[in-house]
Coordinates of C-alpha atoms and ligand atoms in Angstrom, one line a residue:
L1 CA 215.8 -5.9 -9.0
K2 CA 214.4 -7.3 -12.8
K3 CA 215.4 -11.1 -11.7
L4 CA 213.8 -9.9 -7.5
Y5 CA 210.7 -8.3 -9.5
K6 CA 210.5 -11.9 -11.3
R7 CA 209.9 -13.5 -8.4
H8 CA 207.5 -11.7 -6.8
A9 CA 205.7 -12.5 -10.3
R10 CA 206.0 -15.9 -9.8
E11 CA 204.7 -15.9 -5.8
G12 CA 202.1 -12.6 -5.7
R13 CA 198.7 -12.7 -7.2
P14 CA 198.0 -10.3 -10.9
V15 CA 196.4 -7.5 -10.0
K16 CA 194.1 -6.9 -13.2
Q17 CA 191.3 -5.2 -10.8
A18 CA 192.6 -2.9 -8.9
A19 CA 191.1 0.5 -6.4
V20 CA 191.7 2.6 -4.7
L21 CA 189.9 4.5 -1.1
G22 CA 190.5 8.5 -1.6
A23 CA 190.8 10.4 -4.8
G24 CA 192.7 13.2 -3.3
I25 CA 196.0 14.7 -5.0
M26 CA 197.4 10.8 -4.0
G27 CA 194.8 8.4 -4.4
G28 CA 193.2 9.9 -7.8
G29 CA 197.4 9.6 -8.6
I30 CA 197.4 6.2 -7.9
A31 CA 194.3 5.4 -9.8
Y32 CA 195.4 7.9 -12.2
T33 CA 198.9 4.8 -13.0
S34 CA 197.0 2.4 -12.6
A35 CA 194.8 2.8 -15.4
L36 CA 197.5 4.6 -17.5
R37 CA 199.4 1.2 -17.1
G38 CA 196.7 -0.9 -17.4
T39 CA 195.5 -2.1 -14.8
P40 CA 191.6 -0.8 -14.0
V41 CA 191.1 0.7 -10.8
R42 CA 187.3 1.4 -9.4
M43 CA 187.6 4.5 -7.4
K44 CA 186.6 5.4 -3.8
D45 CA 185.3 8.9 -2.0
I46 CA 182.8 9.7 0.0
A47 CA 182.4 12.9 -1.0
Q48 CA 181.2 13.2 -4.5
P49 CA 183.4 16.7 -5.6
Q50 CA 186.7 15.4 -4.6
L51 CA 185.9 12.1 -7.1
D52 CA 185.1 14.9 -9.6
L53 CA 188.5 16.7 -9.2
G54 CA 190.2 13.4 -9.4
M55 CA 188.8 12.5 -12.5
A56 CA 189.2 16.1 -13.7
E57 CA 193.2 15.3 -13.3
A58 CA 193.7 12.5 -14.5
G59 CA 191.6 13.9 -17.5
K60 CA 194.1 16.9 -17.6
Q61 CA 196.9 14.5 -17.4
L62 CA 195.7 12.5 -20.0
A63 CA 194.7 15.4 -22.7
K64 CA 198.3 16.5 -22.3
Q65 CA 199.5 12.9 -23.1
V66 CA 197.3 13.4 -26.2
K67 CA 198.7 17.5 -27.0
N68 CA 201.7 15.5 -27.0
G69 CA 201.9 12.6 -29.5
R70 CA 202.2 9.9 -26.8
L71 CA 198.5 8.7 -26.7
A72 CA 196.1 8.7 -29.6
Q73 CA 192.7 10.5 -28.2
A74 CA 190.6 7.0 -28.7
K75 CA 193.2 5.6 -26.3
A76 CA 192.9 8.2 -23.7
D77 CA 189.3 8.1 -23.5
A78 CA 189.5 4.2 -22.6
I79 CA 191.8 4.9 -20.1
Q80 CA 189.8 7.5 -18.2
A81 CA 186.3 5.0 -19.1
S82 CA 188.8 2.3 -17.2
I83 CA 188.7 5.3 -13.7
V84 CA 185.3 4.2 -12.2
P85 CA 184.3 6.8 -10.0
Q86 CA 182.6 5.9 -7.1
L87 CA 180.9 5.7 -3.8
D88 CA 180.5 3.4 -2.1
E89 CA 182.1 -0.4 -2.4
A90 CA 180.3 -1.4 -5.8
G91 CA 183.0 -4.2 -7.1
F92 CA 185.2 -4.7 -4.7
D93 CA 184.4 -8.2 -4.2
T94 CA 186.2 -8.9 -7.6
V95 CA 189.1 -6.9 -7.2
D96 CA 192.9 -8.3 -6.1
C97 CA 194.1 -5.4 -3.8
V98 CA 193.1 -2.1 -2.8
V99 CA 195.3 0.6 -1.7
E100 CA 194.3 2.9 1.3
A101 CA 195.2 6.3 0.6
V102 CA 192.5 8.5 3.3
V103 CA 193.3 11.2 5.3
E104 CA 196.7 9.9 7.0
N105 CA 195.4 9.9 11.5
L106 CA 196.0 6.5 12.2
E107 CA 192.3 5.7 14.0
V108 CA 190.4 7.0 10.8
K109 CA 192.5 4.7 8.7
R110 CA 192.2 1.6 11.3
K111 CA 188.7 2.6 11.3
V112 CA 188.0 2.1 7.6
L113 CA 190.3 -0.2 6.3
A114 CA 189.0 -2.4 9.7
A115 CA 184.9 -2.3 7.4
L116 CA 187.0 -2.3 4.4
E117 CA 187.9 -5.5 4.8
C118 CA 184.6 -7.0 5.4
R119 CA 183.2 -5.7 1.4
V120 CA 186.6 -8.0 0.3
K121 CA 187.3 -11.1 0.0
P122 CA 190.0 -12.8 1.3
G123 CA 193.5 -13.2 0.0
T124 CA 192.4 -9.6 -1.5
V125 CA 195.9 -7.6 -1.0
I126 CA 195.3 -4.4 1.1
A127 CA 197.6 -1.9 1.6
S128 CA 198.5 1.1 3.1
N129 CA 199.5 4.7 1.1
T130 CA 200.5 5.5 4.8
S131 CA 203.6 7.8 4.8
S132 CA 205.4 6.8 8.1
L133 CA 202.3 5.0 10.7
R134 CA 203.5 1.5 10.7
I135 CA 202.0 -1.2 9.7
D136 CA 201.7 -3.1 12.2
D137 CA 199.8 -0.1 14.0
I138 CA 197.1 0.3 11.4
A139 CA 196.1 -3.6 11.5
Q140 CA 195.1 -3.0 14.8
P141 CA 191.8 -3.4 14.6
L142 CA 191.8 -6.4 11.1
A143 CA 190.8 -9.6 11.0
R144 CA 192.9 -10.6 8.1
P145 CA 196.3 -8.8 9.1
E146 CA 198.2 -11.0 6.2
D147 CA 196.2 -9.8 3.5
F148 CA 197.1 -5.9 4.8
V149 CA 200.9 -4.4 3.4
G150 CA 201.7 -0.7 3.0
M151 CA 202.2 0.5 -0.2
H152 CA 203.7 3.8 -0.3
F153 CA 204.1 6.5 -3.2
F154 CA 205.5 10.3 -4.0
N155 CA 204.0 12.4 -4.8
P156 CA 203.5 13.9 -8.1
V157 CA 202.8 10.4 -8.4
P158 CA 202.5 9.4 -12.1
V159 CA 206.1 10.9 -12.0
M160 CA 207.9 9.8 -8.4
Q161 CA 209.6 6.2 -9.5
L162 CA 209.7 4.6 -6.3
V163 CA 207.4 2.5 -4.1
E164 CA 208.4 1.4 -0.5
V165 CA 206.2 -2.1 0.0
I166 CA 206.4 -2.4 3.9
Q167 CA 205.6 -5.8 5.5
G168 CA 204.0 -6.1 8.5
A169 CA 205.7 -8.9 11.1
K170 CA 201.9 -10.7 10.3
T171 CA 202.0 -9.3 6.6
R172 CA 202.3 -12.6 3.8
D173 CA 204.8 -13.3 1.3
A174 CA 202.2 -13.4 -0.7
A175 CA 200.8 -10.1 -0.7
V176 CA 204.1 -8.1 0.0
S177 CA 205.0 -10.2 -3.7
T178 CA 201.5 -9.0 -5.6
A179 CA 202.4 -5.1 -3.7
V180 CA 205.7 -5.5 -5.2
G181 CA 204.0 -6.8 -8.8
Y182 CA 201.4 -3.9 -8.6
A183 CA 203.8 -1.7 -8.3
V184 CA 205.8 -2.8 -11.5
A185 CA 202.9 -3.2 -13.1
M186 CA 202.4 0.9 -12.7
G187 CA 206.0 0.7 -13.9
K188 CA 208.0 2.1 -10.3
T189 CA 210.4 1.0 -8.8
P190 CA 209.6 -0.7 -5.5
I191 CA 211.2 -1.8 -2.5
V192 CA 210.5 -4.4 0.0
V193 CA 211.6 -2.2 3.6
K194 CA 211.1 -3.4 7.2
D195 CA 208.1 -1.9 9.3
C196 CA 209.3 1.4 11.5
P197 CA 208.0 4.4 11.6
G198 CA 209.1 6.4 8.9
F199 CA 210.3 3.5 6.7
L200 CA 213.2 4.4 4.7
V201 CA 212.3 7.3 2.3
N202 CA 211.1 9.8 6.0
R203 CA 213.8 8.6 8.0
I204 CA 216.0 9.9 5.7
L205 CA 213.8 13.1 4.7
T206 CA 213.3 14.2 8.2
P207 CA 216.6 15.4 9.4
Y208 CA 216.7 17.3 6.3
I209 CA 213.2 19.3 6.4
N210 CA 213.9 19.6 10.7
A211 CA 217.3 21.5 9.7
F212 CA 215.6 23.5 7.3
V213 CA 212.9 24.6 9.3
Q214 CA 215.4 25.2 12.0
L215 CA 217.2 27.4 9.5
V216 CA 214.2 28.9 9.3
A217 CA 213.7 30.3 12.7
D218 CA 217.2 31.1 12.8
G219 CA 215.9 33.7 10.0
A220 CA 217.1 32.1 6.6
D221 CA 215.5 33.1 4.1
F222 CA 213.0 30.2 2.6
E223 CA 212.4 31.2 -0.7
A224 CA 217.0 32.0 -0.8
V225 CA 216.8 28.3 0.8
D226 CA 215.4 26.6 -2.3
R227 CA 217.4 28.2 -4.8
A228 CA 221.0 27.2 -3.0
M229 CA 219.4 23.4 -2.7
E230 CA 218.3 23.7 -6.2
A231 CA 221.2 24.9 -7.5
F232 CA 222.5 21.7 -5.3
G233 CA 220.9 20.0 -7.6
W234 CA 217.9 18.6 -6.2
P235 CA 214.9 19.2 -8.0
M236 CA 213.3 21.8 -6.0
G237 CA 214.1 23.1 -2.7
P238 CA 212.7 22.0 0.8
A239 CA 210.4 25.0 0.7
Y240 CA 208.6 24.4 -2.1
L241 CA 208.9 20.5 -1.7
Q242 CA 207.0 20.8 2.0
D243 CA 203.5 23.2 0.1
V244 CA 203.8 19.9 -2.5
V245 CA 203.4 17.5 -0.6
G246 CA 201.4 19.2 1.7
M247 CA 201.8 21.1 5.3
D248 CA 199.6 19.2 6.9
V249 CA 201.4 15.4 5.4
G250 CA 204.6 17.3 6.6
A251 CA 203.6 18.0 10.1
H252 CA 202.8 14.8 11.1
V253 CA 205.3 12.8 9.3
G254 CA 207.7 14.8 11.7
D255 CA 205.3 14.4 14.5
V256 CA 205.7 10.5 14.2
I257 CA 209.9 10.5 13.5
A258 CA 209.9 12.5 16.6
A259 CA 207.9 10.1 18.7
G260 CA 209.7 6.5 17.4
Y261 CA 212.9 8.7 18.1
P262 CA 212.5 10.8 20.3
Q263 CA 217.0 10.3 21.0
R264 CA 218.0 10.8 17.1
M265 CA 215.3 12.8 15.7
P266 CA 213.0 15.0 18.6
A267 CA 210.4 17.7 18.2
L268 CA 211.6 21.1 17.1
E269 CA 210.2 24.4 19.1
R270 CA 210.1 26.9 16.8
N271 CA 208.4 24.9 13.9
A272 CA 207.6 26.6 10.3
V273 CA 206.1 23.3 8.9
K274 CA 203.5 23.3 12.1
L275 CA 202.6 27.1 12.5
M276 CA 201.7 26.9 8.1
V277 CA 198.8 24.2 9.4
A278 CA 198.1 26.2 12.8
N279 CA 197.7 29.3 9.2
K280 CA 195.7 27.1 7.3
R281 CA 199.0 27.5 4.6
Y282 CA 198.4 23.8 2.9
G283 CA 200.4 24.3 0.0
Q284 CA 199.7 23.6 -3.2
K285 CA 196.4 21.3 -2.2
N286 CA 194.8 25.2 -0.6
G287 CA 196.1 27.7 -3.1
A288 CA 199.0 28.6 -0.2
G289 CA 201.4 27.4 1.7
F290 CA 205.4 28.7 1.7
Y291 CA 204.2 30.3 -1.7
R292 CA 200.8 31.0 -2.5
Y293 CA 198.8 28.7 -5.9
E294 CA 196.4 31.7 -6.8
N295 CA 196.8 31.7 -10.4
D296 CA 198.8 28.1 -11.1
P297 CA 197.6 25.5 -8.9
T298 CA 199.8 24.0 -8.8
G299 CA 202.6 25.9 -11.0
R300 CA 205.8 26.7 -10.1
P301 CA 206.9 29.6 -8.3
R302 CA 208.6 32.2 -9.3
Ligands
LIG401 N1 201.1 14.7 -12.1 C1 201.8 14.8 -13.2 N2 202.6 14.8 -13.6 C2 203.7 15.6 -13.8 C3 203.4 16.5 -12.4 C4 202.3 16.0 -11.4 N3 201.7 16.7 -10.1 N4 204.5 17.4 -11.8 C5 205.1 17.4 -13.3 N5 204.9 16.9 -13.9 C6 206.0 16.0 -15.2 C7 205.2 17.5 -16.0 O1 204.0 16.9 -17.3 C8 206.9 16.8 -16.8 O2 206.7 15.3 -17.7 P1 207.1 14.9 -18.9 O3 208.2 15.3 -19.4 O4 206.4 14.3 -20.0 O5 206.4 16.5 -20.0 C9 207.5 16.5 -15.4 O6 206.7 15.4 -14.7 C10 208.7 17.5 -15.8 O7 207.8 18.4 -15.1 P2 208.3 19.6 -15.2 O8 208.9 19.7 -16.8 O9 207.5 20.1 -15.0 O10 209.3 19.7 -13.9 P3 210.8 19.4 -12.9 O11 211.4 19.1 -13.9 O12 210.8 20.4 -11.8 O13 209.7 18.4 -12.4 C11 209.3 16.5 -10.5 C12 209.0 18.4 -11.5 C13 209.5 16.0 -11.0 C14 207.7 17.4 -9.9 C15 210.7 16.8 -10.0 O14 210.3 18.6 -9.5 C16 211.1 16.5 -9.1 O15 211.3 15.5 -8.6 N6 210.4 17.2 -7.4 C17 210.8 16.5 -5.8 C18 209.2 15.7 -5.6 C19 209.8 15.0 -4.5 O16 211.0 14.3 -3.7 N7 208.6 14.2 -4.6 C20 208.3 13.0 -3.1 C21 208.5 13.9 -1.6 S1 208.1 12.8 -0.5 C22 206.3 12.1 -0.3 O17 205.6 12.4 -1.6 C23 206.3 11.2 0.7 C24 205.2 11.5 1.6 O18 205.0 10.3 2.7 C25 205.6 13.5 2.7

């Protein structure tokens, strides 16, 4: 991998300044990780409260690093200052890469990215943190699809090593190399994958989650399944994982996969994840999913 990353580093554009669209769990996590690893980042959202939350979360993570003796306070302050929260695209004409992490909805992403394209210089790499939508589908309204690439991070971003870099049919090789280089600079392990619904990880993860959903429909106790899968060796069981990922995101990934592979992974009829979404139990992000998180918003339920 080191050799491969060196080649990408030669062929890509160094990301000295970056931007992220969206200050939610994913966008905020990407911005924080970028800054922590030395790449200053502009974090744009359409809502001030969301920006405040993103900045507060970064502050919390940095305070933990200081407390654990991994960072000096002055360094932590400098990192926090290198995340610029903003409601507009000021300064986007000077960044080398923008990662879009807005809501997982094809039309919204297309609209946001088409508008973004007018605010950055040609050659600036635009990356979508889509979970499962095809890059070529998202790229449809773009004037410069050659600069557009997928960069799929996993939740929680500061901890999860893997990043899927997705090359669309029109993505130029140098844009892929830039995305790979940026992921490496963030301390991640990027892999380049082909453009298809669900890419690599969600094509593997979805059958597992579907099997869990079917078990629940058959009457299984979700907590017992979690305990069993954790004893088996997974870091978190499927119910808790869905709470962390977000029920709405999980349901959407399931839909994209079912539409993409109707024979292999058909839509499920009695689907606990969809039932959760209908009941607005989105998981950790709003305090209730399979488990409840009122007393500890990100704590592991016991
Ligand atoms: N943000 C930042 N850091 C976090 C964190 C968070 N939300 N959650 C945990 N951490 C850090 C902790 O601070 C700790 O760091 P330290 O060792 O430096 O102190 C480290 O992670 C381990 O945390 P814990 O000891 O508290 O807990 P665990 O050992 O249970 O690990 C976990 C937590 C790393 C999240 C682990 O449970 C895990 O790997 N879970 C699986 C997560 C996963 O599969 N994510 C992918 C979901 S799929 C997805 O996102 C794609 C989408 O398209 C659907």
